[in-house]
CSV table of C-alpha atoms in Angstrom, one decimal:
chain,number,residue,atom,x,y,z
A,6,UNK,CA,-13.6,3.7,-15.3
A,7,UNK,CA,-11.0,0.8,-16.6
A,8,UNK,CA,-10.3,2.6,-20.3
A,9,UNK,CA,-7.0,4.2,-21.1
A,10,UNK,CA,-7.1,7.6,-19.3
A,11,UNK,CA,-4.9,10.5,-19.2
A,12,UNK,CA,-4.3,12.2,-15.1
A,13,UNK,CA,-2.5,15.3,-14.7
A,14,UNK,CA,-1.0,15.4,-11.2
A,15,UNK,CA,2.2,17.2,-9.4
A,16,UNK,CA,3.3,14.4,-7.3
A,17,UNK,CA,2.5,10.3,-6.7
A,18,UNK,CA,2.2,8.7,-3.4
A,19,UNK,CA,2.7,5.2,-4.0
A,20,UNK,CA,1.5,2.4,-1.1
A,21,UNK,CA,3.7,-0.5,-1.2
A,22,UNK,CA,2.2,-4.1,-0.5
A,23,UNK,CA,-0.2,-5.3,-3.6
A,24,UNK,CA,1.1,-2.1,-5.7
A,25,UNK,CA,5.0,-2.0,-5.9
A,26,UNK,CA,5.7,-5.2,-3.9
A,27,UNK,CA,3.8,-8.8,-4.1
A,28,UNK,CA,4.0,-10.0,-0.9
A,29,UNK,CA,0.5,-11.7,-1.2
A,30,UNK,CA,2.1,-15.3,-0.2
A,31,UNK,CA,4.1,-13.8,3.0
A,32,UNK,CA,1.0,-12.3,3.6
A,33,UNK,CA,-1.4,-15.2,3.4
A,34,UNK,CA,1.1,-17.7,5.5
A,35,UNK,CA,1.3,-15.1,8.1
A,36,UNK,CA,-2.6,-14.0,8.6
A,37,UNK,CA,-3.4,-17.4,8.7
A,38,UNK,CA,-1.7,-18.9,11.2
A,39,UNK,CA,-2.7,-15.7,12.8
A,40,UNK,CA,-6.3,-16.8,11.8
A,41,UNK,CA,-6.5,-20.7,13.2
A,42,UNK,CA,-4.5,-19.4,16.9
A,43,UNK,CA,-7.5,-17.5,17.2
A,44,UNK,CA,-10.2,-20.1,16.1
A,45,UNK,CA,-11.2,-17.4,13.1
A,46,UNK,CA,-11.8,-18.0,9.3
A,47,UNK,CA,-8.9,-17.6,7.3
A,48,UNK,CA,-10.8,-16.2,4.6
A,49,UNK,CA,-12.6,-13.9,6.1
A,50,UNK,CA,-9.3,-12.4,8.1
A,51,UNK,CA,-8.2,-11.8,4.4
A,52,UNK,CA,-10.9,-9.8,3.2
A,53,UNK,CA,-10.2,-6.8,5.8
A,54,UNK,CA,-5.9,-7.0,6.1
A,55,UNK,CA,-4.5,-6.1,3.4
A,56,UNK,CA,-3.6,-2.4,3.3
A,57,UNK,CA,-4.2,-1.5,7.0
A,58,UNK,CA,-1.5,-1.6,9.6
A,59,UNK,CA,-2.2,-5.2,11.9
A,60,UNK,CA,-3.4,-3.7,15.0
A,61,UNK,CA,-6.1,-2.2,12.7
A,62,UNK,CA,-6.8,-5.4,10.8
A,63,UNK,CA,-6.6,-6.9,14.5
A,64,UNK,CA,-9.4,-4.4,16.2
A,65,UNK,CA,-11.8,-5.3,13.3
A,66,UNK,CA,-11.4,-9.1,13.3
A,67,UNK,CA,-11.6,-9.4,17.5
A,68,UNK,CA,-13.9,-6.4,19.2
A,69,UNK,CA,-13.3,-5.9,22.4
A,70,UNK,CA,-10.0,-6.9,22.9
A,71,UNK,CA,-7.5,-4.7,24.8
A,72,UNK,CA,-5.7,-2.2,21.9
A,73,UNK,CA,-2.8,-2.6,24.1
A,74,UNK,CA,-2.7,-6.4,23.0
A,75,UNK,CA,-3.4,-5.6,19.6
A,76,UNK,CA,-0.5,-3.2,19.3
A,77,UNK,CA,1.8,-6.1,21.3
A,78,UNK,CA,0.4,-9.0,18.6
A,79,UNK,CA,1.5,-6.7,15.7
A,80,UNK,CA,5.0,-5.7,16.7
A,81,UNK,CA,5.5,-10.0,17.1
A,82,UNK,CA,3.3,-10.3,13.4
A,83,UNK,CA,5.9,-7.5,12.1
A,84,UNK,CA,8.5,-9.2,12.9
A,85,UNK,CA,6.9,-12.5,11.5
A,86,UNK,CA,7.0,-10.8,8.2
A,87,UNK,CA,10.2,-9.3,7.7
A,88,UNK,CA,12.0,-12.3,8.7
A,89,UNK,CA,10.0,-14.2,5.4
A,90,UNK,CA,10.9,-12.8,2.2
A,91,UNK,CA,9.8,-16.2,0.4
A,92,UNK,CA,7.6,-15.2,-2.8
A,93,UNK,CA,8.3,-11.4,-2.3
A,94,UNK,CA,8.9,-10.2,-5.8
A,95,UNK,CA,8.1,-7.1,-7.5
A,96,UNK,CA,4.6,-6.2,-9.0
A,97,UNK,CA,5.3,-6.1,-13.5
A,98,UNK,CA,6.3,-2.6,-14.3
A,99,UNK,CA,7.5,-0.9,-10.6
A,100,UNK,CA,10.7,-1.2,-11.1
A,101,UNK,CA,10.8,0.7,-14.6
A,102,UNK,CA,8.1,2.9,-13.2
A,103,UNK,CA,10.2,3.8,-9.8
A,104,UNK,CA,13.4,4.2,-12.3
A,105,UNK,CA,11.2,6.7,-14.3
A,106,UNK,CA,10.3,8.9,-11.6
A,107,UNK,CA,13.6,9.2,-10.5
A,108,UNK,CA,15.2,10.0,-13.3
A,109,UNK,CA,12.7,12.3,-14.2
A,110,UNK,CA,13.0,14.3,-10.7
A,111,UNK,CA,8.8,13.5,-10.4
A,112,UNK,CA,8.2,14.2,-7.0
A,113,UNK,CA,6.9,10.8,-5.2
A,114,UNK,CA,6.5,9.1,-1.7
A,115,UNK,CA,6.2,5.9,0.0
A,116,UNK,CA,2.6,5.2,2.0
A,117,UNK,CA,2.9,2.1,3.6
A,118,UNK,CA,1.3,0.3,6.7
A,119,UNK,CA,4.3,-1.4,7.2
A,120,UNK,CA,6.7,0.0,9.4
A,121,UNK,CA,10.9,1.3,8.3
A,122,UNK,CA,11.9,-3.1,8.6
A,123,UNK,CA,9.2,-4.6,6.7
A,124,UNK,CA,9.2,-1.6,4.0
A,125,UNK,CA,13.0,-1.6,3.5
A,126,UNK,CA,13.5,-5.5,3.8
A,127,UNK,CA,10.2,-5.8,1.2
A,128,UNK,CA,11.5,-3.7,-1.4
A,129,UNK,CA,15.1,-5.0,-1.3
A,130,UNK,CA,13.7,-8.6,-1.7
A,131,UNK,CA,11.9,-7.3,-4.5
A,132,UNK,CA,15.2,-5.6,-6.4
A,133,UNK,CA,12.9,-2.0,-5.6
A,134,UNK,CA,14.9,1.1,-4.7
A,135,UNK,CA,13.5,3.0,-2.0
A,136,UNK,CA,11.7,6.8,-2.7
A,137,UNK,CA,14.1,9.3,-0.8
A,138,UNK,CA,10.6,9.8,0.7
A,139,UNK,CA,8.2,7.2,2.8
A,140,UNK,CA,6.0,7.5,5.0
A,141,UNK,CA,5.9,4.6,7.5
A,142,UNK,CA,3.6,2.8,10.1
A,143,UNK,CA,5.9,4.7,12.7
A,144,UNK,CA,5.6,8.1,10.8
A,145,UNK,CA,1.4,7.9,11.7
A,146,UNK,CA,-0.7,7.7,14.7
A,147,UNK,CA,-3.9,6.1,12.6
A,148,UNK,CA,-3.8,3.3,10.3
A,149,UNK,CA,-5.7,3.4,6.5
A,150,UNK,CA,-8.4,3.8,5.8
A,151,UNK,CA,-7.8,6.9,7.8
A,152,UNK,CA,-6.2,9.4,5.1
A,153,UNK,CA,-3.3,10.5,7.1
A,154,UNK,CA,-0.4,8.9,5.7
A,155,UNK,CA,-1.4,10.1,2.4
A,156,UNK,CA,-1.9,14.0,3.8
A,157,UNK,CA,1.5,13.7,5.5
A,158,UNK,CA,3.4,12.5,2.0
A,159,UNK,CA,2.0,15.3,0.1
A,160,UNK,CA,3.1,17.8,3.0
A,161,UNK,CA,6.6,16.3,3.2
A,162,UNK,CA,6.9,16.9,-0.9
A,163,UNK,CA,5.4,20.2,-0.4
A,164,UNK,CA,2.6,19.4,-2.8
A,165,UNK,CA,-1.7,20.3,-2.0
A,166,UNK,CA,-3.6,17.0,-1.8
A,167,UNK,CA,-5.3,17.3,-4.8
A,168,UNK,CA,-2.5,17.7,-6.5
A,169,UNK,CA,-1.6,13.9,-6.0
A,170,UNK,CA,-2.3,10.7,-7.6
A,171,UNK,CA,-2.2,7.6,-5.4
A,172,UNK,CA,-1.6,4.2,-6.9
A,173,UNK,CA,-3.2,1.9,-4.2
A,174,UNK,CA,-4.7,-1.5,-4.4
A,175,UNK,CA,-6.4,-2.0,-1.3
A,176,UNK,CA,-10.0,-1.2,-0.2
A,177,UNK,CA,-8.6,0.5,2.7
A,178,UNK,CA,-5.7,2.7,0.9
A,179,UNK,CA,-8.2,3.8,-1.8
A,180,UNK,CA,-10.9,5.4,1.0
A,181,UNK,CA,-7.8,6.0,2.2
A,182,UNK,CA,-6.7,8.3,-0.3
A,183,UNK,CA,-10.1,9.1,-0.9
A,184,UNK,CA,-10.7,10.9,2.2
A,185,UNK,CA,-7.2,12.7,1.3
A,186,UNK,CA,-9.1,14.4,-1.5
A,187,UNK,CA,-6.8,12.7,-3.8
A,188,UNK,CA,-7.4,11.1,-7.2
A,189,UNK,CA,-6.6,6.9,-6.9
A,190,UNK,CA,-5.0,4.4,-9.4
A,191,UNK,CA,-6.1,1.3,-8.5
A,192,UNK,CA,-3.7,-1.2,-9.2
A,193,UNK,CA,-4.3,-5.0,-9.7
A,194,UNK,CA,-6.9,-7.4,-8.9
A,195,UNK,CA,-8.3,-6.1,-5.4
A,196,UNK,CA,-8.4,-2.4,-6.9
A,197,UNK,CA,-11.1,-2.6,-9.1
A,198,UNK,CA,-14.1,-3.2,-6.2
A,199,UNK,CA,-13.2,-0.1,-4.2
A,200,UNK,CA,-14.0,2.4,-6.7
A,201,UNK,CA,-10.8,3.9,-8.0
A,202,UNK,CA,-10.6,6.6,-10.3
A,203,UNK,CA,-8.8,4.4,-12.6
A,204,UNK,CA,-7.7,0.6,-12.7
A,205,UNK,CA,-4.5,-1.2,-14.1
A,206,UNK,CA,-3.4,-4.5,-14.1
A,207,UNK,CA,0.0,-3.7,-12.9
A,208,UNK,CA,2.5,-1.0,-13.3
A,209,UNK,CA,3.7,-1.8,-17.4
A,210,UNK,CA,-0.4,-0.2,-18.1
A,211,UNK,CA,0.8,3.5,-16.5
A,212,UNK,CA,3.2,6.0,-18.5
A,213,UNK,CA,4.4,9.1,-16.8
A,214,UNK,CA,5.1,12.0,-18.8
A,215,UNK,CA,7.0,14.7,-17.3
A,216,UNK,CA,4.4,18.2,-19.0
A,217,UNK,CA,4.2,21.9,-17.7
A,218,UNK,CA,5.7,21.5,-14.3
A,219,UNK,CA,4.0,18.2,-13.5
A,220,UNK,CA,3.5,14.8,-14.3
A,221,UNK,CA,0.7,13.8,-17.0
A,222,UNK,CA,-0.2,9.9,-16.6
A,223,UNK,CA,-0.9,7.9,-19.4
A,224,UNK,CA,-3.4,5.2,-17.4
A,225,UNK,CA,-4.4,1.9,-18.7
């Protein structure tokens, strides 16, 4: 569904990367260097990275390899990243859209793969303010598409999964949230092949309307 559609919902559980933040460039200098040391196809390493936490991305694109490597690789790729802020800038619309929910006391959380450095250092380079709540890579034990950084934000706001909206824009996130037994925004040009309940452009297409002890979301 891509027409304008109305979601009523008691808290949002935003990801970061792709659907606040558009670190796409970082992103794509990073994975492929990561990509040519290991003699793989850049394009292919991009179709499966975005959204999951590297070690994930890093089991799928090289079977067999020790997960003890995999977790050593990332923590070196993590750092990688948040030492290069170049072309991180805000997604249209998330910076109005995080104000909003603030100042309207709309309960909402942080679900990112990246961990407390890369989140933090991400959203200050895109002029973001923080939700009091996030859920990080070190707040999890599995990676998305595995729904339990989304089930842990809706615990820590007090608030039944499907009660929450996720705005997502990765294939992973979306099962992600998915699985969650949530309802999923899709946001940008990835979202719309993952089957979200509803797809936006950006974050100027969504309107939050504070109604009857929740949130109604004015979508597309």
């Amino acid at each position: 569904m891509t027409a304008t559609a109305v979601l009523t919902a008691c808290a949002l559980l935003l990801d970061m990367d792709g659907t606040l933040v558009n670190s796409d460039a970082v992103v794509e200098r990073i994975w492929r260097r990561w990509a040519d040391r290991h003699g793989l196809d850049g394009d292919e390493v991009m179709k499966v990275v975005h959204g999951r936490q590297g070690y994930a991305s890093m089991a799928l694109l090289l079977p067999g390899r020790p997960m003890a490597q995999n977790h050593a690789e990332n923590a070196r790729m993590l750092a990688e990243e948040t030492a290069d802020m170049e072309g991180v800038v805000a997604i249209p619309g998330a910076g109005e859209f995080l104000s909003g929910l603030r100042a309207s006391s709309v309960p909402h959380a942080l679900v990112t793969s990246a961990d407390v450095a890369l989140s933090t250092a991400r959203m200050a380079a895109a002029g973001l303010a923080l939700p009091d709540v996030r859920v990080t890579a070190e707040s999890v034990g599995a990676s998305k598409p595995d729904p339990e950084g989304f089930l842990k934000g809706a615990a820590e706001l007090g608030v039944a999964p499907a009660d929450c909206v996720v705005f997502e824009d990765s294939g992973a996130g979306i099962q992600a949230g998915r699985s969650a037994g949530m309802r999923v925004v899709g946001v940008g040009p990835r979202a719309g092949f993952h089957g979200p309940d509803v797809v936006v452009r950006d974050l100027t297409q969504v309107r939050v309307e504070v109604a009857d002890g929740g949130v109604r979301l004015h979508v597309g």
